[in-house]
Short mmCIF file of C-alpha atoms and ligand atoms in Angstrom, two decimals:
data_model
loop_
_atom_site.label_atom_id
_atom_site.label_comp_id
_atom_site.label_asym_id
_atom_site.label_seq_id
_atom_site.Cartn_x
_atom_site.Cartn_y
_atom_site.Cartn_z
CA MET T 417 41.60 -42.83 22.11
CA ASP T 418 41.53 -39.14 20.90
CA ALA T 419 41.92 -38.25 24.17
CA PRO T 420 41.38 -39.53 28.22
CA VAL T 421 38.76 -37.13 28.97
CA VAL T 422 36.13 -35.25 26.46
CA ILE T 423 34.77 -32.20 28.45
CA ALA T 424 31.43 -30.60 26.99
CA GLY T 425 31.37 -27.11 27.41
CA GLY T 426 34.23 -24.79 27.76
CA GLY T 427 32.43 -22.21 30.72
CA PRO T 428 33.91 -21.62 34.09
CA VAL T 429 33.54 -25.39 35.27
CA GLY T 430 34.50 -26.89 32.11
CA LEU T 431 38.04 -25.15 31.94
CA SER T 432 38.42 -25.54 35.47
CA LEU T 433 38.19 -29.17 34.90
CA ALA T 434 40.48 -29.53 32.32
CA LEU T 435 43.04 -27.45 34.18
CA ALA T 436 42.62 -29.60 37.46
CA LEU T 437 43.04 -32.72 35.12
CA ALA T 438 46.37 -30.94 33.94
CA ARG T 439 47.39 -30.49 36.79
CA TYR T 440 47.26 -34.65 37.56
CA GLY T 441 48.61 -35.01 34.31
CA VAL T 442 45.68 -35.90 32.20
CA ARG T 443 45.04 -34.87 28.87
CA SER T 444 41.82 -33.71 27.62
CA ILE T 445 39.48 -31.92 24.73
CA VAL T 446 37.08 -29.34 25.93
CA VAL T 447 34.40 -28.94 23.06
CA GLU T 448 32.61 -25.34 23.30
CA PRO T 449 30.18 -23.95 20.83
CA LEU T 450 31.52 -20.01 21.66
CA GLU T 451 34.50 -18.75 19.87
CA GLU T 452 34.52 -15.86 22.77
CA PRO T 453 34.09 -16.23 26.51
CA VAL T 454 30.47 -14.82 27.35
CA ARG T 455 30.43 -11.04 28.17
CA GLU T 456 27.99 -10.52 31.09
CA SER T 457 29.34 -10.22 34.37
CA ARG T 458 27.21 -13.71 35.54
CA ALA T 459 29.02 -14.79 38.90
CA LEU T 460 31.19 -12.08 40.38
CA VAL T 461 32.58 -13.61 43.77
CA VAL T 462 35.52 -16.04 43.86
CA TRP T 463 34.87 -17.25 47.32
CA THR T 464 38.11 -18.21 49.64
CA ARG T 465 37.61 -22.40 49.34
CA THR T 466 37.76 -21.80 45.37
CA LEU T 467 40.51 -19.68 45.75
CA GLU T 468 42.51 -22.41 47.68
CA ILE T 469 41.88 -24.75 45.09
CA PHE T 470 43.16 -22.72 42.21
CA ARG T 471 46.47 -22.58 44.66
CA ASP T 472 46.53 -26.12 44.43
CA TRP T 473 46.00 -26.09 40.21
CA GLY T 474 49.10 -23.54 40.11
CA ILE T 475 46.23 -20.57 38.81
CA TYR T 476 45.85 -18.35 42.30
CA ASP T 477 47.86 -15.33 40.84
CA ALA T 478 46.59 -15.12 37.36
CA MET T 479 43.26 -15.31 38.75
CA VAL T 480 43.96 -12.72 41.56
CA GLU T 481 45.77 -10.30 39.17
CA ALA T 482 42.20 -10.12 37.37
CA GLY T 483 40.15 -9.08 40.32
CA THR T 484 40.34 -7.48 43.43
CA PHE T 485 40.94 -9.25 46.24
CA GLY T 486 39.18 -8.41 49.73
CA THR T 487 39.05 -9.84 53.54
CA ARG T 488 35.63 -8.03 54.90
CA LEU T 489 32.11 -7.89 53.38
CA GLU T 490 30.45 -4.81 54.99
CA PRO T 491 26.72 -4.08 53.28
CA HIS T 492 25.99 -0.69 54.01
CA GLU T 493 22.40 0.29 53.86
CA ALA T 494 21.52 2.75 50.71
CA LYS T 495 19.60 5.43 52.11
CA THR T 496 21.72 6.24 55.38
CA ASN T 497 25.11 4.93 54.17
CA ALA T 498 25.44 3.11 57.93
CA ARG T 499 27.57 -0.22 57.79
CA LEU T 500 24.94 -2.95 58.41
CA LEU T 501 27.54 -5.84 59.77
CA THR T 502 30.81 -6.97 59.18
CA VAL T 503 32.09 -10.46 58.22
CA ASP T 504 35.81 -10.22 58.86
CA PHE T 505 37.45 -13.33 57.02
CA THR T 506 40.71 -13.06 58.97
CA SER T 507 39.02 -14.77 61.75
CA VAL T 508 40.08 -18.05 59.97
CA ILE T 509 43.85 -16.90 59.48
CA ASP T 510 44.78 -20.03 61.33
CA VAL T 511 42.74 -22.20 58.94
CA VAL T 512 43.37 -20.70 55.31
CA GLU T 513 46.00 -18.70 53.91
CA ARG T 514 44.54 -16.60 52.37
CA PRO T 515 41.21 -15.91 53.85
CA GLY T 516 38.93 -13.68 51.93
CA TYR T 517 37.08 -13.19 48.42
CA LEU T 518 37.78 -11.91 44.78
CA LEU T 519 35.67 -9.75 43.23
CA VAL T 520 35.86 -10.73 39.47
CA PRO T 521 33.02 -10.56 36.68
CA GLN T 522 32.48 -14.14 35.19
CA ASN T 523 33.84 -12.69 31.64
CA VAL T 524 37.06 -11.94 32.97
CA THR T 525 37.22 -15.27 34.52
CA GLU T 526 36.65 -17.07 31.73
CA THR T 527 38.89 -14.96 29.53
CA VAL T 528 41.55 -16.25 32.09
CA LEU T 529 40.42 -19.30 32.53
CA ARG T 530 40.43 -19.69 28.34
CA ARG T 531 43.87 -18.22 28.36
CA LEU T 532 45.45 -20.88 30.95
CA VAL T 533 43.76 -23.71 29.37
CA ARG T 534 44.84 -22.43 25.94
CA GLU T 535 48.73 -22.65 27.31
CA HIS T 536 48.59 -25.46 28.49
CA PRO T 537 49.82 -28.67 26.42
CA ALA T 538 47.55 -31.19 28.11
CA CYS T 539 44.52 -29.38 27.61
CA ASP T 540 42.86 -28.80 24.17
CA LEU T 541 40.19 -26.24 23.54
CA ARG T 542 38.06 -26.75 20.07
CA THR T 543 35.82 -23.69 19.91
CA GLY T 544 32.77 -23.43 17.35
CA LEU T 545 31.85 -27.18 18.06
CA SER T 546 28.90 -28.32 20.04
CA VAL T 547 28.34 -32.06 21.46
CA THR T 548 25.02 -33.31 20.10
CA ALA T 549 25.06 -37.11 21.51
CA VAL T 550 27.16 -39.25 24.05
CA SER T 551 26.96 -43.06 23.89
CA GLN T 552 29.43 -45.36 26.07
CA ASP T 553 30.38 -49.10 26.78
CA ALA T 554 32.45 -50.94 29.53
CA GLY T 555 35.56 -49.44 27.78
CA GLY T 556 35.13 -45.68 26.82
CA VAL T 557 32.73 -43.40 25.60
CA ARG T 558 31.84 -41.70 22.04
CA VAL T 559 31.09 -38.09 21.87
CA LEU T 560 29.28 -36.66 18.63
CA VAL T 561 30.15 -33.24 17.99
CA ARG T 562 28.77 -30.84 15.30
CA ASP T 563 30.40 -27.49 13.82
CA SER T 564 28.35 -24.74 12.80
CA ALA T 565 28.40 -26.05 9.37
CA GLY T 566 26.65 -29.11 10.83
CA VAL T 567 29.44 -31.42 9.84
CA GLU T 568 29.95 -34.19 12.64
CA THR T 569 32.70 -36.13 14.12
CA GLU T 570 33.14 -38.39 16.39
CA LEU T 571 35.84 -38.16 19.45
CA THR T 572 36.69 -41.19 21.59
CA ALA T 573 37.71 -40.97 25.33
CA ALA T 574 38.00 -43.30 28.49
CA PHE T 575 35.41 -40.48 30.06
CA ALA T 576 33.62 -37.63 29.09
CA ALA T 577 32.28 -34.67 31.48
CA GLY T 578 29.36 -32.91 30.61
CA CYS T 579 29.84 -29.18 31.75
CA ASP T 580 27.69 -27.92 29.40
CA GLY T 581 25.34 -25.82 31.73
CA ALA T 582 21.63 -25.53 32.49
CA HIS T 583 20.46 -26.80 29.32
CA GLY T 584 23.37 -29.19 28.88
CA ALA T 585 23.30 -31.98 25.84
CA VAL T 586 25.04 -34.50 27.82
CA ARG T 587 22.61 -34.67 30.74
CA HIS T 588 19.85 -35.16 27.90
CA ALA T 589 22.00 -37.93 26.49
CA VAL T 590 22.16 -39.88 29.78
CA GLY T 591 18.64 -39.46 30.51
CA LEU T 592 19.19 -37.26 33.74
CA THR T 593 16.78 -34.20 34.64
CA LEU T 594 17.50 -31.37 37.26
CA GLU T 595 14.70 -32.12 39.95
CA GLY T 596 13.39 -29.90 42.32
CA ALA T 597 11.94 -26.44 42.51
CA THR T 598 11.91 -22.91 40.84
CA TYR T 599 11.22 -20.37 43.21
CA PRO T 600 8.06 -18.10 42.82
CA VAL T 601 9.64 -14.89 42.43
CA HIS T 602 11.57 -13.75 39.44
CA VAL T 603 14.88 -11.55 39.54
CA VAL T 604 16.20 -8.45 37.68
CA LEU T 605 19.97 -8.35 37.57
CA SER T 606 21.52 -5.40 35.70
CA ASP T 607 25.12 -4.16 35.19
CA GLU T 608 25.56 -0.58 35.65
CA ILE T 609 28.54 2.35 35.00
CA LEU T 610 27.92 5.03 37.42
CA ALA T 611 29.34 8.38 35.74
CA PRO T 612 32.71 9.29 35.88
CA ASP T 613 31.53 12.95 37.96
CA GLY T 614 29.86 11.35 40.60
CA PRO T 615 30.55 10.45 43.89
CA ASP T 616 31.84 6.83 44.63
CA PHE T 617 29.72 4.74 47.29
CA ASP T 618 30.80 1.82 49.82
CA THR T 619 30.09 -1.68 48.74
CA PRO T 620 27.87 -3.62 48.81
CA ARG T 621 24.52 -1.71 49.53
CA ILE T 622 21.23 -2.80 50.27
CA ALA T 623 18.06 -0.81 50.19
CA LEU T 624 16.30 -1.61 53.06
CA SER T 625 13.77 0.78 52.43
CA SER T 626 12.42 -1.62 49.32
CA PRO T 627 9.70 -3.74 50.05
CA THR T 628 11.34 -6.75 48.48
CA LEU T 629 15.59 -6.95 48.49
CA LEU T 630 17.41 -4.38 46.42
CA ALA T 631 21.06 -4.97 46.39
CA ALA T 632 24.34 -3.75 44.64
CA ILE T 633 27.87 -4.57 44.61
CA LYS T 634 30.64 -3.20 42.79
CA TYR T 635 32.71 -5.31 40.77
CA ALA T 636 35.39 -2.97 39.00
CA ASP T 637 35.56 0.46 39.40
CA ARG T 638 32.47 2.49 39.02
CA SER T 639 30.47 -1.01 38.00
CA TRP T 640 27.87 -2.18 39.64
CA ARG T 641 25.51 -5.51 39.62
CA ILE T 642 21.95 -4.57 40.43
CA LEU T 643 19.96 -7.26 41.82
CA ALA T 644 15.95 -6.80 42.44
CA PRO T 645 13.71 -9.73 42.93
CA GLN T 646 10.04 -9.14 41.38
CA ASP T 647 6.69 -10.65 42.38
CA GLY T 648 5.37 -12.57 39.19
CA GLU T 649 6.50 -11.17 35.53
CA ALA T 650 6.39 -7.62 36.22
CA PRO T 651 6.45 -6.32 32.57
CA ASP T 652 8.12 -3.04 32.80
CA ALA T 653 10.98 -4.47 35.30
CA LEU T 654 13.49 -3.90 32.62
CA GLY T 655 12.30 -0.70 31.48
CA ASP T 656 13.78 3.00 31.64
CA ASP T 657 11.67 3.94 34.66
CA ALA T 658 12.08 1.10 36.73
CA ARG T 659 15.67 1.06 36.13
CA ALA T 660 15.88 4.84 36.87
CA ALA T 661 14.48 4.27 40.33
CA ARG T 662 16.66 0.93 41.26
CA VAL T 663 19.57 3.17 40.72
CA ARG T 664 17.98 6.25 42.64
CA ALA T 665 17.47 3.83 45.58
CA LEU T 666 20.59 2.62 45.92
CA PHE T 667 22.47 5.69 44.84
CA GLY T 668 20.46 8.65 45.74
CA GLU T 669 18.98 11.19 43.54
CA GLY T 670 20.56 12.63 40.80
CA VAL T 671 23.24 9.45 40.34
CA ARG T 672 23.87 8.99 36.50
CA SER T 673 24.40 5.50 35.06
CA THR T 674 24.46 3.59 32.28
CA THR T 675 23.32 -0.13 31.56
CA VAL T 676 25.74 -2.23 30.09
CA TRP T 677 23.63 -5.60 30.00
CA GLN T 678 20.09 -6.43 32.12
CA SER T 679 18.06 -9.36 32.11
CA ARG T 680 14.96 -11.16 33.78
CA PHE T 681 15.24 -14.29 34.76
CA GLN T 682 13.72 -17.29 37.11
CA ILE T 683 15.80 -19.15 39.84
CA HIS T 684 15.87 -22.57 40.66
CA ARG T 685 16.93 -24.92 43.33
CA ARG T 686 17.55 -27.92 41.41
CA HIS T 687 19.97 -30.77 41.23
CA VAL T 688 20.10 -34.31 38.71
CA PRO T 689 19.51 -37.27 40.91
CA SER T 690 23.03 -38.46 39.93
CA PHE T 691 25.91 -36.81 38.83
CA GLY T 692 26.82 -39.60 36.34
CA VAL T 693 25.82 -42.51 34.45
CA GLY T 694 28.83 -44.83 33.78
CA ARG T 695 31.48 -42.96 32.61
CA VAL T 696 29.78 -39.92 31.63
CA VAL T 697 29.72 -37.48 34.48
CA LEU T 698 28.17 -34.18 35.01
CA ALA T 699 29.26 -30.98 36.70
CA GLY T 700 28.41 -27.46 37.48
CA ASP T 701 25.17 -26.47 36.04
CA ALA T 702 24.41 -29.02 34.29
CA ALA T 703 24.23 -30.75 37.45
CA HIS T 704 22.87 -28.22 40.09
CA LEU T 705 21.10 -25.10 39.67
CA ASN T 706 21.20 -22.51 42.64
CA SER T 707 19.84 -18.96 43.33
CA PRO T 708 22.26 -16.54 42.72
CA ALA T 709 21.76 -15.36 46.40
CA GLY T 710 25.05 -16.09 48.15
CA GLY T 711 27.13 -16.37 44.79
CA GLN T 712 27.62 -20.21 45.12
CA GLY T 713 26.72 -21.54 41.37
CA MET T 714 30.09 -20.93 40.00
CA ASN T 715 32.14 -21.66 43.18
CA SER T 716 30.46 -24.99 43.60
CA GLY T 717 30.45 -25.98 40.09
CA ILE T 718 34.71 -25.39 40.25
CA GLN T 719 34.43 -27.03 43.65
CA ASP T 720 33.03 -30.26 41.68
CA ALA T 721 35.86 -29.98 38.99
CA ALA T 722 38.50 -30.29 42.01
CA ASN T 723 36.48 -33.54 43.50
CA LEU T 724 35.98 -34.98 39.93
CA ALA T 725 39.22 -34.31 38.39
CA TRP T 726 41.84 -36.15 40.65
CA LYS T 727 39.17 -39.14 40.78
CA ILE T 728 39.39 -39.18 36.82
CA ALA T 729 43.38 -39.42 37.21
CA TYR T 730 43.38 -42.52 39.43
CA ALA T 731 40.87 -44.52 37.59
CA LEU T 732 43.27 -43.99 34.56
CA ARG T 733 45.55 -45.80 36.15
CA PRO T 734 45.64 -49.52 36.29
CA GLY T 735 44.34 -50.84 40.05
CA TYR T 736 41.92 -48.71 40.73
CA ASP T 737 37.84 -49.37 41.08
CA VAL T 738 36.73 -47.04 38.46
CA ALA T 739 32.94 -47.79 39.88
CA ARG T 740 33.59 -46.73 43.53
CA LEU T 741 35.36 -43.34 42.42
CA LEU T 742 32.79 -42.22 40.02
CA GLU T 743 30.15 -43.08 42.74
CA SER T 744 32.06 -41.04 45.49
CA TYR T 745 31.91 -38.20 43.05
CA ASP T 746 27.96 -38.59 42.65
CA ALA T 747 27.67 -39.22 46.97
CA GLU T 748 30.13 -36.44 47.70
CA ARG T 749 28.97 -33.82 45.77
CA ARG T 750 25.27 -34.62 45.46
CA GLU T 751 25.41 -34.37 50.05
CA MET T 752 27.31 -31.00 49.56
CA VAL T 753 25.16 -29.34 46.88
CA THR T 754 21.93 -30.52 48.91
CA ASP T 755 22.97 -29.83 52.57
CA SER T 756 25.08 -26.95 52.11
CA VAL T 757 25.22 -25.08 48.62
CA GLU T 758 21.11 -25.36 48.30
CA ARG T 759 20.65 -25.10 52.16
CA MET T 760 22.33 -22.00 52.25
CA THR T 761 21.13 -20.15 48.87
CA ASN T 762 17.69 -21.71 49.90
CA THR T 763 17.86 -19.27 53.10
CA LEU T 764 19.49 -16.22 51.42
CA THR T 765 16.68 -16.58 49.47
CA THR T 766 13.76 -16.77 51.25
CA VAL T 767 14.83 -14.32 53.91
CA GLY T 768 16.52 -11.90 51.22
CA LEU T 769 13.81 -11.72 48.73
CA ARG T 770 10.69 -13.18 49.85
CA THR T 771 9.99 -11.15 53.34
CA SER T 772 9.50 -7.45 54.10
CA SER T 773 11.89 -4.64 54.66
CA ARG T 774 11.24 -4.74 58.55
CA PHE T 775 11.63 -8.25 58.84
CA LYS T 776 15.26 -8.23 57.07
CA ALA T 777 16.28 -4.88 58.86
CA ARG T 778 15.46 -6.77 62.35
CA ILE T 779 17.37 -10.23 61.29
CA ILE T 780 20.23 -8.10 60.13
CA ALA T 781 20.51 -6.33 63.54
CA ILE T 782 20.65 -9.71 64.83
CA TYR T 783 23.55 -11.11 63.11
CA SER T 784 25.29 -7.72 63.65
CA ARG T 785 25.00 -8.32 67.36
CA PHE T 786 26.03 -12.15 66.88
CA LEU T 787 29.20 -10.90 64.73
CA ARG T 788 30.44 -9.53 67.62
CA SER T 789 31.71 -13.26 68.81
CA ARG T 790 35.10 -14.13 67.03
CA GLY T 791 33.32 -17.48 67.22
CA MET T 792 30.24 -16.34 64.90
CA GLN T 793 33.02 -14.49 62.84
CA ARG T 794 34.70 -17.74 62.41
CA LYS T 795 31.58 -19.60 61.34
CA ALA T 796 30.43 -16.61 59.20
CA SER T 797 33.58 -16.66 57.28
CA ARG T 798 33.51 -20.56 56.76
CA THR T 799 29.90 -20.56 55.76
CA LEU T 800 30.49 -17.73 53.40
CA GLY T 801 33.98 -18.78 52.34
CA MET T 802 32.61 -22.13 51.52
CA LEU T 803 35.30 -24.14 53.93
CA GLY T 804 32.60 -25.80 55.69
CA GLY T 805 30.79 -29.31 54.52
CA ARG T 806 30.90 -32.62 55.38
CA TYR T 807 30.79 -35.61 53.21
CA THR T 808 29.33 -38.44 54.75
CA LYS T 809 28.10 -40.99 52.36
CA SER T 810 30.91 -41.78 50.56
CA PRO T 811 32.63 -45.15 49.94
CA LEU T 812 35.97 -43.59 50.01
CA ILE T 813 35.49 -42.21 53.03
CA ASP T 814 35.81 -43.68 56.33
CA SER T 815 33.61 -41.38 58.40
CA HIS T 816 34.03 -42.45 62.14
CA HIS T 817 36.16 -39.38 63.15
CA PRO T 818 34.71 -36.27 63.08
CA MET T 819 37.54 -34.61 60.93
CA ALA T 820 36.66 -37.34 58.05
CA GLY T 821 34.88 -35.97 54.91
CA ARG T 822 36.09 -32.18 55.77
CA ARG T 823 38.62 -29.87 54.47
CA ILE T 824 41.72 -30.17 56.04
CA ASP T 825 42.63 -27.03 57.80
CA ASP T 826 45.41 -25.28 56.15
CA VAL T 827 47.33 -24.93 59.52
CA VAL T 828 51.19 -23.66 60.35
CA LEU T 829 53.29 -26.01 60.78
CA ASP T 830 56.59 -26.11 63.23
CA ASP T 831 58.63 -25.04 60.06
CA GLY T 832 56.10 -21.46 59.57
CA THR T 833 55.05 -23.39 56.31
CA ARG T 834 51.49 -23.93 55.77
CA LEU T 835 50.31 -27.33 55.47
CA ASN T 836 48.66 -26.84 51.82
CA ARG T 837 51.65 -24.94 50.58
CA LYS T 838 53.57 -28.60 51.36
CA ARG T 839 50.71 -30.68 50.25
CA ALA T 840 50.41 -28.34 47.01
CA GLY T 841 47.20 -30.42 45.64
CA ASN T 842 48.84 -33.69 46.62
CA ALA T 843 47.80 -36.46 48.42
CA ALA T 844 49.28 -36.66 51.90
CA LEU T 845 50.26 -38.68 54.91
CA VAL T 846 49.29 -35.63 57.90
CA VAL T 847 51.39 -37.70 60.47
CA ALA T 848 50.45 -36.26 64.32
CA GLY T 849 52.74 -37.38 66.98
CA GLU T 850 55.59 -40.50 66.37
CA ALA T 851 53.13 -42.21 64.67
CA SER T 852 54.51 -45.58 62.72
CA TYR T 853 53.14 -46.03 59.59
CA GLY T 854 55.58 -48.17 57.40
CA ASN T 855 56.41 -47.11 53.94
CA ALA T 856 54.63 -44.41 52.28
CA PRO T 857 52.71 -44.76 49.09
CA ALA T 858 54.90 -43.21 46.22
CA ASP T 859 51.86 -40.34 45.45
CA ALA T 860 51.94 -39.04 49.16
CA VAL T 861 53.73 -36.06 50.89
CA VAL T 862 54.52 -36.45 54.57
CA ILE T 863 53.81 -33.96 56.32
CA ALA T 864 54.45 -33.75 60.20
CA VAL T 865 52.51 -31.82 62.48
CA THR T 866 53.49 -32.32 65.92
CA ALA T 867 50.61 -30.26 68.06
CA PRO T 868 47.65 -30.70 65.97
CA PRO T 869 44.76 -28.05 67.15
CA LYS T 870 42.15 -29.05 69.61
CA ARG T 871 39.51 -28.78 67.15
CA TRP T 872 40.90 -31.86 65.47
CA GLN T 873 40.18 -33.76 68.40
CA VAL T 874 42.57 -36.32 67.00
CA ARG T 875 44.50 -38.75 70.03
CA LEU T 876 47.98 -39.08 69.29
CA PRO T 877 49.87 -40.93 67.83
CA ALA T 878 47.73 -40.57 64.45
CA VAL T 879 47.92 -40.44 60.93
CA ILE T 880 45.44 -38.26 58.72
CA VAL T 881 44.75 -39.56 55.28
CA VAL T 882 44.49 -36.68 52.96
CA ARG T 883 43.16 -36.49 49.30
CA PRO T 884 44.57 -34.38 46.62
CA ASP T 885 41.38 -31.92 46.74
CA GLY T 886 42.40 -31.64 50.68
CA CYS T 887 39.42 -33.68 51.92
CA VAL T 888 40.38 -35.98 55.20
CA ALA T 889 39.62 -39.17 54.05
CA ALA T 890 40.71 -41.20 57.20
CA VAL T 891 41.86 -40.37 60.88
CA VAL T 892 44.21 -43.38 61.92
CA GLU T 893 44.52 -43.70 65.55
CA LYS T 894 46.78 -45.64 67.25
CA PRO T 895 48.31 -46.49 63.78
CA THR T 896 50.09 -49.58 62.15
CA PRO T 897 51.38 -49.67 58.84
CA GLU T 898 48.65 -52.13 57.86
CA ARG T 899 46.12 -49.84 59.37
CA VAL T 900 47.40 -46.91 57.33
CA ALA T 901 47.70 -48.77 54.34
CA LYS T 902 44.02 -50.25 54.68
CA ALA T 903 42.47 -46.27 54.99
CA TRP T 904 44.86 -45.25 52.38
CA SER T 905 43.27 -48.26 49.96
CA GLN T 906 40.01 -47.06 50.72
CA ALA T 907 40.46 -43.53 50.15
CA PHE T 908 41.37 -44.23 46.62
CA ALA T 909 39.57 -47.37 45.91
CA LEU T 910 42.20 -49.54 45.10
CA ALA T 911 40.91 -52.81 43.56
C1 LIG I 1344 22.43 -14.03 34.12
C2 LIG I 1344 23.11 -14.47 35.18
C3 LIG I 1344 23.46 -14.44 36.38
C4 LIG I 1344 24.14 -14.82 36.81
N1 LIG I 1344 24.45 -14.44 37.82
C5 LIG I 1344 25.13 -15.02 39.25
C6 LIG I 1344 25.59 -14.81 40.16
O1 LIG I 1344 26.06 -13.44 40.86
N2 LIG I 1344 26.39 -15.64 41.01
C7 LIG I 1344 26.92 -16.85 40.98
O2 LIG I 1344 27.44 -18.02 41.71
N3 LIG I 1344 26.56 -17.25 39.79
C8 LIG I 1344 25.55 -16.66 38.84
N4 LIG I 1344 25.16 -17.01 37.75
C9 LIG I 1344 25.57 -18.61 37.73
C10 LIG I 1344 26.33 -18.72 36.75
O3 LIG I 1344 26.70 -18.04 35.53
C11 LIG I 1344 27.10 -20.47 36.78
O4 LIG I 1344 26.72 -21.20 37.76
C12 LIG I 1344 27.97 -20.51 36.01
O5 LIG I 1344 28.06 -20.12 34.86
C13 LIG I 1344 28.17 -22.33 35.92
O6 LIG I 1344 29.23 -22.65 35.11
P1 LIG I 1344 29.02 -23.77 34.33
O7 LIG I 1344 30.58 -23.89 33.47
O8 LIG I 1344 28.64 -24.73 34.72
O9 LIG I 1344 27.92 -23.54 33.02
P2 LIG I 1344 28.31 -22.25 31.96
O10 LIG I 1344 28.68 -21.30 32.43
O11 LIG I 1344 26.21 -22.22 31.63
O12 LIG I 1344 28.79 -22.90 30.85
C14 LIG I 1344 28.51 -23.87 30.19
C15 LIG I 1344 28.94 -23.86 28.91
O13 LIG I 1344 28.61 -25.07 27.97
C16 LIG I 1344 28.55 -24.66 26.55
N5 LIG I 1344 27.96 -25.39 25.99
C17 LIG I 1344 26.28 -25.54 25.76
N6 LIG I 1344 25.98 -26.24 25.36
C18 LIG I 1344 26.56 -27.22 24.49
C19 LIG I 1344 26.82 -28.26 23.97
N7 LIG I 1344 26.14 -28.89 23.38
N8 LIG I 1344 28.17 -28.87 23.83
C20 LIG I 1344 29.46 -27.84 24.33
N9 LIG I 1344 29.27 -27.13 24.81
C21 LIG I 1344 27.72 -26.63 25.54
C22 LIG I 1344 28.07 -23.33 26.89
O14 LIG I 1344 28.27 -22.08 25.48
C23 LIG I 1344 28.83 -22.64 27.96
O15 LIG I 1344 30.06 -22.33 27.48
C24 LIG I 1344 24.53 -16.78 37.09
C25 LIG I 1344 24.36 -16.91 35.78
C26 LIG I 1344 23.28 -16.07 34.62
C27 LIG I 1344 22.73 -16.89 33.50
#
């Protein structure tokens, strides 16, 4: 075999998957046609949960150094500069060590990820190559790749991952299509650099006077992403006049800017009926397409990689049920994409892009009032930060307990450290109270929590089985060594 895993696509998701696999000691080859990362800013926000995953992979510092970290989100009305509402991510400091988000344009994200992949001995990034076909049998996969001169070679691997974006060749090769809907609205995105001699502005900005949604978010010094939905094709939407009108509505008369890049496109709510076939799996835009409202597209793709990587690592070891591990990847990520990502992006898209400014202003006023309560602040931070959601349909999860299928809270332990720092991307047995669990599996970190938070609803003593991706697989109350071993066996698909 050329490598245990061949990854088609070196976008943010393919590169993340390579780094995640490397974290679990698995070598991969990444096949990518483009010699350089994309030039457009595309996805701008890396949310709390994705940052937490980066920490598990040991790449948090490199990513955070490349962007601007924020703990508060405070949209301002463009005309009056009034603050419309505040989401304060520090409201969830008890369950996540670094609550907040990172503003970083996708071209920078990809540049950093490429560098990290190139530096890691377990990752082999091969640019100038495209995947053209994939075939498989019970023992492995064959991936046909073509270079720019048309020369074809075959790579063999135990698994292939299609991270090759919306028009993915791998998805096509396994006969899957992105099913769902396309919104009857086009979106214009543009990146503008404001003239250096002009004023600075609060970010993000929403022009509530605009008939639909017109918003701007600052992603670097004087650099702004503008988002404007258009009903129908609006042929002149990319023209100078339309562009100048958008800048005027968002920043006021007389503000000059240079357009770095702009594009108009349709937005979708689509996903594949299965996140893989046999030993070929799909992740990121190859598996699901979402509206940019809420900035969840790239984040959910990276979270696919976090869910998949440890499963492939276990599937490569003897004694684990490969089919069940991959079945769980499909069940879990499809549930998360349909129940959380699509629901949230759809609500934001429907309210934000397709309702009148008066209605929007009322909704914002209602939310602003709600957000005065600490409970609502926590809820908003968890939802936006992608810390919520639950896997309920997975063969690896014993969902009897309300904690099972959820991300484990990163609580402060008795010695002052955080649970996730101690876990460091490994599987764990979290022991609550005086519990008996026998011999811990070799790959488990054992973490004692003497007084678990009330919201865990755990009756002491208990042993909580946590997977490498930070998801609770089972809560064993009244534990015995046999019951803990059984729960572990289900969580990791021991054959
Ligand atoms: C204009 C635009 C604006 C966007 N704005 C936002 C935003 O504001 N917020 C947000 O969250 N998301 C946004 N997105 C979506 C976000 O960019 C994607 O969700 C994200 O890029 C998905 O990453 P990916 O790695 O799955 O796919 P991609 O980024 O599409 O990467 C796929 C990679 O596969 C490669 N590839 C293609 N074909 C092959 C092949 N045959 N063989 C091998 N490799 C192949 C491509 O060259 C590419 O590098 C935007 C997208 C676009 C196009």
